[in-house]
PDB file of N, CA and C in Angstrom:
ATOM      1  N   MET A   1    -134.118 -70.210 -15.123  1.00 74.00           N
ATOM      2  CA  MET A   1    -134.959 -69.752 -14.233  1.00 74.00           C
ATOM      3  C   MET A   1    -136.424 -70.731 -14.556  1.00 74.00           C
ATOM      4  N   GLY A   2    -137.236 -70.853 -13.380  1.00 96.00           N
ATOM      5  CA  GLY A   2    -138.304 -70.992 -13.654  1.00 96.00           C
ATOM      6  C   GLY A   2    -139.264 -70.617 -13.221  1.00 96.00           C
ATOM      7  N   LEU A   3    -140.912 -70.868 -13.505  1.00 97.00           N
ATOM      8  CA  LEU A   3    -141.530 -70.344 -13.067  1.00 97.00           C
ATOM      9  C   LEU A   3    -142.448 -70.406 -11.160  1.00 97.00           C
ATOM     10  N   MET A   4    -142.796 -68.937 -11.296  1.00 98.00           N
ATOM     11  CA  MET A   4    -142.810 -68.966  -9.708  1.00 98.00           C
ATOM     12  C   MET A   4    -144.526 -68.570  -8.982  1.00 98.00           C
ATOM     13  N   LYS A   5    -144.995 -69.286  -8.614  1.00 98.00           N
ATOM     14  CA  LYS A   5    -146.855 -68.994  -8.222  1.00 98.00           C
ATOM     15  C   LYS A   5    -146.187 -68.061  -7.222  1.00 98.00           C
ATOM     16  N   VAL A   6    -147.001 -67.103  -7.817  1.00 98.00           N
ATOM     17  CA  VAL A   6    -147.278 -65.613  -6.466  1.00 98.00           C
ATOM     18  C   VAL A   6    -148.970 -65.368  -6.070  1.00 98.00           C
ATOM     19  N   PHE A   7    -149.685 -66.567  -6.967  1.00 98.00           N
ATOM     20  CA  PHE A   7    -150.939 -65.993  -6.124  1.00 98.00           C
ATOM     21  C   PHE A   7    -151.692 -67.629  -6.344  1.00 98.00           C
ATOM     22  N   SER A   8    -152.752 -67.684  -5.259  1.00 96.00           N
ATOM     23  CA  SER A   8    -153.734 -69.064  -5.868  1.00 96.00           C
ATOM     24  C   SER A   8    -154.960 -68.424  -5.034  1.00 96.00           C
ATOM     25  N   GLY A   9    -156.012 -68.461  -5.637  1.00 95.00           N
ATOM     26  CA  GLY A   9    -156.951 -68.049  -5.532  1.00 95.00           C
ATOM     27  C   GLY A   9    -158.449 -68.439  -6.152  1.00 95.00           C
ATOM     28  N   SER A  10    -159.587 -67.508  -6.231  1.00 94.00           N
ATOM     29  CA  SER A  10    -160.571 -67.348  -7.321  1.00 94.00           C
ATOM     30  C   SER A  10    -160.020 -66.552  -8.794  1.00 94.00           C
ATOM     31  N   GLU A  11    -160.400 -67.037  -9.369  1.00 93.00           N
ATOM     32  CA  GLU A  11    -160.207 -66.226 -11.216  1.00 93.00           C
ATOM     33  C   GLU A  11    -160.570 -64.880 -11.180  1.00 93.00           C
ATOM     34  N   ILE A  12    -161.094 -64.589 -10.431  1.00 94.00           N
ATOM     35  CA  ILE A  12    -161.629 -62.946 -10.182  1.00 94.00           C
ATOM     36  C   ILE A  12    -160.420 -62.197 -10.232  1.00 94.00           C
ATOM     37  N   LEU A  13    -160.262 -62.617  -8.639  1.00 96.00           N
ATOM     38  CA  LEU A  13    -158.692 -62.059  -8.300  1.00 96.00           C
ATOM     39  C   LEU A  13    -157.475 -62.048  -9.186  1.00 96.00           C
ATOM     40  N   ALA A  14    -157.668 -63.783  -9.421  1.00 97.00           N
ATOM     41  CA  ALA A  14    -156.422 -63.728 -10.178  1.00 97.00           C
ATOM     42  C   ALA A  14    -156.278 -62.842 -11.530  1.00 97.00           C
ATOM     43  N   VAL A  15    -156.768 -62.698 -12.349  1.00 97.00           N
ATOM     44  CA  VAL A  15    -157.023 -61.688 -13.555  1.00 97.00           C
ATOM     45  C   VAL A  15    -157.086 -60.135 -13.098  1.00 97.00           C
ATOM     46  N   SER A  16    -157.758 -59.980 -11.922  1.00 98.00           N
ATOM     47  CA  SER A  16    -157.050 -58.864 -11.475  1.00 98.00           C
ATOM     48  C   SER A  16    -155.535 -58.526 -11.286  1.00 98.00           C
ATOM     49  N   LEU A  17    -154.988 -59.833 -10.391  1.00 98.00           N
ATOM     50  CA  LEU A  17    -153.625 -59.324 -10.195  1.00 98.00           C
ATOM     51  C   LEU A  17    -152.805 -59.128 -11.500  1.00 98.00           C
ATOM     52  N   LYS A  18    -152.900 -60.037 -12.353  1.00 98.00           N
ATOM     53  CA  LYS A  18    -152.486 -60.373 -13.711  1.00 98.00           C
ATOM     54  C   LYS A  18    -152.556 -59.407 -14.183  1.00 98.00           C
ATOM     55  N   SER A  19    -153.793 -58.269 -14.259  1.00 98.00           N
ATOM     56  CA  SER A  19    -153.221 -57.137 -15.106  1.00 98.00           C
ATOM     57  C   SER A  19    -152.746 -56.201 -14.449  1.00 98.00           C
ATOM     58  N   LYS A  20    -152.003 -56.147 -13.250  1.00 98.00           N
ATOM     59  CA  LYS A  20    -151.749 -55.129 -12.769  1.00 98.00           C
ATOM     60  C   LYS A  20    -150.411 -55.559 -12.876  1.00 98.00           C
ATOM     61  N   ILE A  21    -149.891 -56.736 -12.477  1.00 99.00           N
ATOM     62  CA  ILE A  21    -148.599 -57.091 -12.768  1.00 99.00           C
ATOM     63  C   ILE A  21    -147.740 -56.496 -14.660  1.00 99.00           C
ATOM     64  N   GLU A  22    -148.961 -57.609 -14.934  1.00 98.00           N
ATOM     65  CA  GLU A  22    -148.704 -56.857 -16.672  1.00 98.00           C
ATOM     66  C   GLU A  22    -148.395 -54.986 -16.927  1.00 98.00           C
ATOM     67  N   ALA A  23    -149.044 -54.654 -16.114  1.00 98.00           N
ATOM     68  CA  ALA A  23    -148.895 -53.201 -16.486  1.00 98.00           C
ATOM     69  C   ALA A  23    -147.522 -52.834 -16.331  1.00 98.00           C
ATOM     70  N   ILE A  24    -146.785 -53.269 -15.492  1.00 98.00           N
ATOM     71  CA  ILE A  24    -145.123 -53.141 -15.334  1.00 98.00           C
ATOM     72  C   ILE A  24    -144.467 -54.076 -16.053  1.00 98.00           C
ATOM     73  N   GLY A  25    -144.869 -55.121 -17.476  1.00 98.00           N
ATOM     74  CA  GLY A  25    -144.022 -55.190 -17.938  1.00 98.00           C
ATOM     75  C   GLY A  25    -143.856 -56.856 -18.117  1.00 98.00           C
ATOM     76  N   ILE A  26    -144.599 -56.927 -16.952  1.00 98.00           N
ATOM     77  CA  ILE A  26    -144.349 -58.885 -16.327  1.00 98.00           C
ATOM     78  C   ILE A  26    -145.188 -59.690 -17.322  1.00 98.00           C
ATOM     79  N   GLU A  27    -144.471 -60.775 -17.670  1.00 98.00           N
ATOM     80  CA  GLU A  27    -145.407 -61.827 -18.296  1.00 98.00           C
ATOM     81  C   GLU A  27    -145.788 -63.034 -17.421  1.00 98.00           C
ATOM     82  N   THR A  28    -146.927 -63.316 -17.697  1.00 98.00           N
ATOM     83  CA  THR A  28    -147.561 -63.724 -16.342  1.00 98.00           C
ATOM     84  C   THR A  28    -148.171 -65.238 -17.123  1.00 98.00           C
ATOM     85  N   VAL A  29    -148.337 -66.024 -16.448  1.00 97.00           N
ATOM     86  CA  VAL A  29    -148.995 -67.596 -16.631  1.00 97.00           C
ATOM     87  C   VAL A  29    -150.225 -67.871 -15.392  1.00 97.00           C
ATOM     88  N   ILE A  30    -151.092 -68.124 -16.192  1.00 96.00           N
ATOM     89  CA  ILE A  30    -152.405 -68.651 -15.341  1.00 96.00           C
ATOM     90  C   ILE A  30    -153.041 -70.004 -15.587  1.00 96.00           C
ATOM     91  N   ARG A  31    -152.717 -70.676 -14.264  1.00 95.00           N
ATOM     92  CA  ARG A  31    -153.168 -72.428 -14.733  1.00 95.00           C
ATOM     93  C   ARG A  31    -154.670 -72.481 -13.862  1.00 95.00           C
ATOM     94  N   ASP A  32    -155.123 -72.837 -15.050  1.00 89.00           N
ATOM     95  CA  ASP A  32    -156.327 -73.578 -14.241  1.00 89.00           C
ATOM     96  C   ASP A  32    -156.618 -75.152 -13.929  1.00 89.00           C
ATOM     97  N   ASN A  33    -156.627 -75.807 -12.980  1.00 76.00           N
ATOM     98  CA  ASN A  33    -156.533 -77.038 -12.435  1.00 76.00           C
ATOM     99  C   ASN A  33    -157.697 -77.622 -12.189  1.00 76.00           C
ATOM    100  N   ASN A  34    -158.756 -77.325 -13.206  1.00 65.00           N
ATOM    101  CA  ASN A  34    -160.673 -77.804 -12.930  1.00 65.00           C
ATOM    102  C   ASN A  34    -160.526 -79.027 -12.931  1.00 65.00           C
ATOM    103  N   GLN A  35    -161.104 -79.437 -11.928  1.00 57.00           N
ATOM    104  CA  GLN A  35    -161.115 -80.779 -11.694  1.00 57.00           C
ATOM    105  C   GLN A  35    -162.530 -80.907 -11.081  1.00 57.00           C
ATOM    106  N   SER A  36    -163.486 -80.150 -11.949  1.00 55.00           N
ATOM    107  CA  SER A  36    -164.967 -79.778 -11.502  1.00 55.00           C
ATOM    108  C   SER A  36    -165.312 -81.299 -11.568  1.00 55.00           C
ATOM    109  N   ASN A  37    -165.481 -81.563 -12.753  1.00 55.00           N
ATOM    110  CA  ASN A  37    -165.754 -82.823 -13.110  1.00 55.00           C
ATOM    111  C   ASN A  37    -165.339 -84.658 -12.118  1.00 55.00           C
ATOM    112  N   VAL A  38    -164.158 -84.029 -11.829  1.00 56.00           N
ATOM    113  CA  VAL A  38    -163.717 -85.097 -11.003  1.00 56.00           C
ATOM    114  C   VAL A  38    -164.470 -84.722  -9.493  1.00 56.00           C
ATOM    115  N   PHE A  39    -164.295 -84.126  -8.709  1.00 58.00           N
ATOM    116  CA  PHE A  39    -164.818 -83.539  -7.751  1.00 58.00           C
ATOM    117  C   PHE A  39    -165.692 -82.682  -7.877  1.00 58.00           C
ATOM    118  N   PRO A  40    -167.037 -82.838  -8.103  1.00 59.00           N
ATOM    119  CA  PRO A  40    -168.392 -81.976  -8.155  1.00 59.00           C
ATOM    120  C   PRO A  40    -168.154 -81.242  -6.625  1.00 59.00           C
ATOM    121  N   SER A  41    -168.112 -80.329  -6.946  1.00 56.00           N
ATOM    122  CA  SER A  41    -169.385 -79.294  -5.332  1.00 56.00           C
ATOM    123  C   SER A  41    -170.348 -78.460  -5.948  1.00 56.00           C
ATOM    124  N   ILE A  42    -170.776 -77.792  -5.048  1.00 55.00           N
ATOM    125  CA  ILE A  42    -171.801 -77.172  -4.672  1.00 55.00           C
ATOM    126  C   ILE A  42    -171.338 -75.667  -5.269  1.00 55.00           C
ATOM    127  N   GLU A  43    -169.847 -75.542  -4.761  1.00 57.00           N
ATOM    128  CA  GLU A  43    -169.879 -74.016  -5.069  1.00 57.00           C
ATOM    129  C   GLU A  43    -169.021 -73.912  -6.510  1.00 57.00           C
ATOM    130  N   ASN A  44    -169.334 -72.872  -6.999  1.00 56.00           N
ATOM    131  CA  ASN A  44    -168.996 -72.983  -8.742  1.00 56.00           C
ATOM    132  C   ASN A  44    -167.829 -71.912  -8.697  1.00 56.00           C
ATOM    133  N   THR A  45    -167.031 -71.266  -7.807  1.00 62.00           N
ATOM    134  CA  THR A  45    -166.022 -70.402  -7.540  1.00 62.00           C
ATOM    135  C   THR A  45    -164.333 -71.706  -7.982  1.00 62.00           C
ATOM    136  N   LYS A  46    -163.608 -71.145  -9.654  1.00 71.00           N
ATOM    137  CA  LYS A  46    -163.117 -71.264 -10.100  1.00 71.00           C
ATOM    138  C   LYS A  46    -161.575 -71.054  -9.282  1.00 71.00           C
ATOM    139  N   ALA A  47    -160.914 -71.917  -8.722  1.00 87.00           N
ATOM    140  CA  ALA A  47    -159.584 -71.840  -8.661  1.00 87.00           C
ATOM    141  C   ALA A  47    -158.655 -71.580  -9.385  1.00 87.00           C
ATOM    142  N   VAL A  48    -157.572 -70.622  -9.850  1.00 96.00           N
ATOM    143  CA  VAL A  48    -156.757 -70.499 -10.968  1.00 96.00           C
ATOM    144  C   VAL A  48    -154.940 -70.219  -9.854  1.00 96.00           C
ATOM    145  N   GLU A  49    -154.167 -70.755 -10.488  1.00 97.00           N
ATOM    146  CA  GLU A  49    -152.666 -69.808  -9.724  1.00 97.00           C
ATOM    147  C   GLU A  49    -152.459 -69.284 -11.177  1.00 97.00           C
ATOM    148  N   LEU A  50    -151.491 -68.305 -10.160  1.00 98.00           N
ATOM    149  CA  LEU A  50    -151.301 -67.268 -11.075  1.00 98.00           C
ATOM    150  C   LEU A  50    -148.984 -67.281 -11.388  1.00 98.00           C
ATOM    151  N   PHE A  51    -148.777 -67.157 -12.281  1.00 98.00           N
ATOM    152  CA  PHE A  51    -146.988 -67.836 -12.199  1.00 98.00           C
ATOM    153  C   PHE A  51    -146.816 -66.270 -12.910  1.00 98.00           C
ATOM    154  N   ILE A  52    -145.018 -66.281 -12.471  1.00 98.00           N
ATOM    155  CA  ILE A  52    -144.624 -64.957 -12.881  1.00 98.00           C
ATOM    156  C   ILE A  52    -143.352 -65.798 -12.710  1.00 98.00           C
ATOM    157  N   GLN A  53    -142.265 -65.755 -14.293  1.00 98.00           N
ATOM    158  CA  GLN A  53    -140.800 -66.064 -13.605  1.00 98.00           C
ATOM    159  C   GLN A  53    -139.907 -65.378 -12.686  1.00 98.00           C
ATOM    160  N   GLU A  54    -139.114 -65.864 -12.394  1.00 98.00           N
ATOM    161  CA  GLU A  54    -138.832 -66.031 -11.075  1.00 98.00           C
ATOM    162  C   GLU A  54    -137.855 -64.734 -10.592  1.00 98.00           C
ATOM    163  N   THR A  55    -137.251 -64.722 -12.335  1.00 98.00           N
ATOM    164  CA  THR A  55    -136.461 -63.467 -12.314  1.00 98.00           C
ATOM    165  C   THR A  55    -137.068 -61.983 -12.335  1.00 98.00           C
ATOM    166  N   ASP A  56    -138.489 -62.408 -12.352  1.00 98.00           N
ATOM    167  CA  ASP A  56    -139.272 -61.129 -12.255  1.00 98.00           C
ATOM    168  C   ASP A  56    -139.397 -60.414 -10.752  1.00 98.00           C
ATOM    169  N   PHE A  57    -139.499 -61.636 -10.034  1.00 98.00           N
ATOM    170  CA  PHE A  57    -140.063 -61.298  -8.929  1.00 98.00           C
ATOM    171  C   PHE A  57    -139.371 -60.107  -7.685  1.00 98.00           C
ATOM    172  N   SER A  58    -138.372 -59.585  -8.122  1.00 98.00           N
ATOM    173  CA  SER A  58    -138.142 -58.595  -7.406  1.00 98.00           C
ATOM    174  C   SER A  58    -138.826 -57.547  -8.185  1.00 98.00           C
ATOM    175  N   LYS A  59    -139.336 -57.048  -9.191  1.00 98.00           N
ATOM    176  CA  LYS A  59    -139.647 -56.242  -9.940  1.00 98.00           C
ATOM    177  C   LYS A  59    -141.953 -56.338  -9.273  1.00 98.00           C
ATOM    178  N   ALA A  60    -141.648 -57.804  -9.309  1.00 98.00           N
ATOM    179  CA  ALA A  60    -142.929 -57.482  -9.042  1.00 98.00           C
ATOM    180  C   ALA A  60    -143.758 -57.642  -8.089  1.00 98.00           C
ATOM    181  N   ASN A  61    -142.583 -57.605  -6.540  1.00 98.00           N
ATOM    182  CA  ASN A  61    -143.369 -58.413  -5.280  1.00 98.00           C
ATOM    183  C   ASN A  61    -144.083 -57.188  -4.523  1.00 98.00           C
ATOM    184  N   PRO A  62    -143.512 -55.489  -5.110  1.00 98.00           N
ATOM    185  CA  PRO A  62    -144.029 -54.660  -4.267  1.00 98.00           C
ATOM    186  C   PRO A  62    -146.225 -54.326  -4.794  1.00 98.00           C
ATOM    187  N   ILE A  63    -145.996 -54.708  -6.099  1.00 98.00           N
ATOM    188  CA  ILE A  63    -147.438 -54.491  -6.411  1.00 98.00           C
ATOM    189  C   ILE A  63    -147.935 -56.285  -5.823  1.00 98.00           C
ATOM    190  N   ILE A  64    -147.352 -57.366  -5.696  1.00 98.00           N
ATOM    191  CA  ILE A  64    -148.390 -58.448  -4.632  1.00 98.00           C
ATOM    192  C   ILE A  64    -148.190 -57.998  -3.942  1.00 98.00           C
ATOM    193  N   GLU A  65    -147.378 -57.778  -2.803  1.00 98.00           N
ATOM    194  CA  GLU A  65    -147.868 -57.489  -1.670  1.00 98.00           C
ATOM    195  C   GLU A  65    -149.178 -56.025  -1.413  1.00 98.00           C
ATOM    196  N   GLU A  66    -148.643 -55.073  -2.529  1.00 98.00           N
ATOM    197  CA  GLU A  66    -149.716 -54.194  -2.380  1.00 98.00           C
ATOM    198  C   GLU A  66    -151.768 -54.921  -2.882  1.00 98.00           C
ATOM    199  N   PHE A  67    -151.413 -56.088  -3.411  1.00 98.00           N
ATOM    200  CA  PHE A  67    -153.066 -56.448  -3.723  1.00 98.00           C
ATOM    201  C   PHE A  67    -152.636 -57.263  -2.882  1.00 98.00           C
ATOM    202  N   ARG A  68    -152.175 -58.115  -2.167  1.00 97.00           N
ATOM    203  CA  ARG A  68    -152.869 -59.188  -0.871  1.00 97.00           C
ATOM    204  C   ARG A  68    -153.189 -58.074   0.485  1.00 97.00           C
ATOM    205  N   LEU A  69    -152.872 -56.869   0.652  1.00 97.00           N
ATOM    206  CA  LEU A  69    -153.387 -55.883   1.611  1.00 97.00           C
ATOM    207  C   LEU A  69    -154.833 -55.382   1.278  1.00 97.00           C
ATOM    208  N   SER A  70    -154.534 -55.565  -0.133  1.00 96.00           N
ATOM    209  CA  SER A  70    -156.054 -54.802  -0.219  1.00 96.00           C
ATOM    210  C   SER A  70    -157.357 -56.132  -0.133  1.00 96.00           C
ATOM    211  N   ILE A  71    -156.982 -57.473  -0.490  1.00 91.00           N
ATOM    212  CA  ILE A  71    -157.585 -58.431  -0.214  1.00 91.00           C
ATOM    213  C   ILE A  71    -158.222 -58.892   1.125  1.00 91.00           C
TER     214      ILE A  71
END
């Protein structure tokens, strides 16, 4: 099995969701595809992606959905 993207957005929100998912015993991976040197912008918000193992999705899904509804 592979990694599955469960969130894409601001680093602050990604870290918040990461802590909620890890609290139930699921490992996460955050990828930062920072291209600020290639595409400079006025906005300094860093976009990141949060991944979990596909096999953990059914366990993590209630946490992910609750989080999405809260933002």
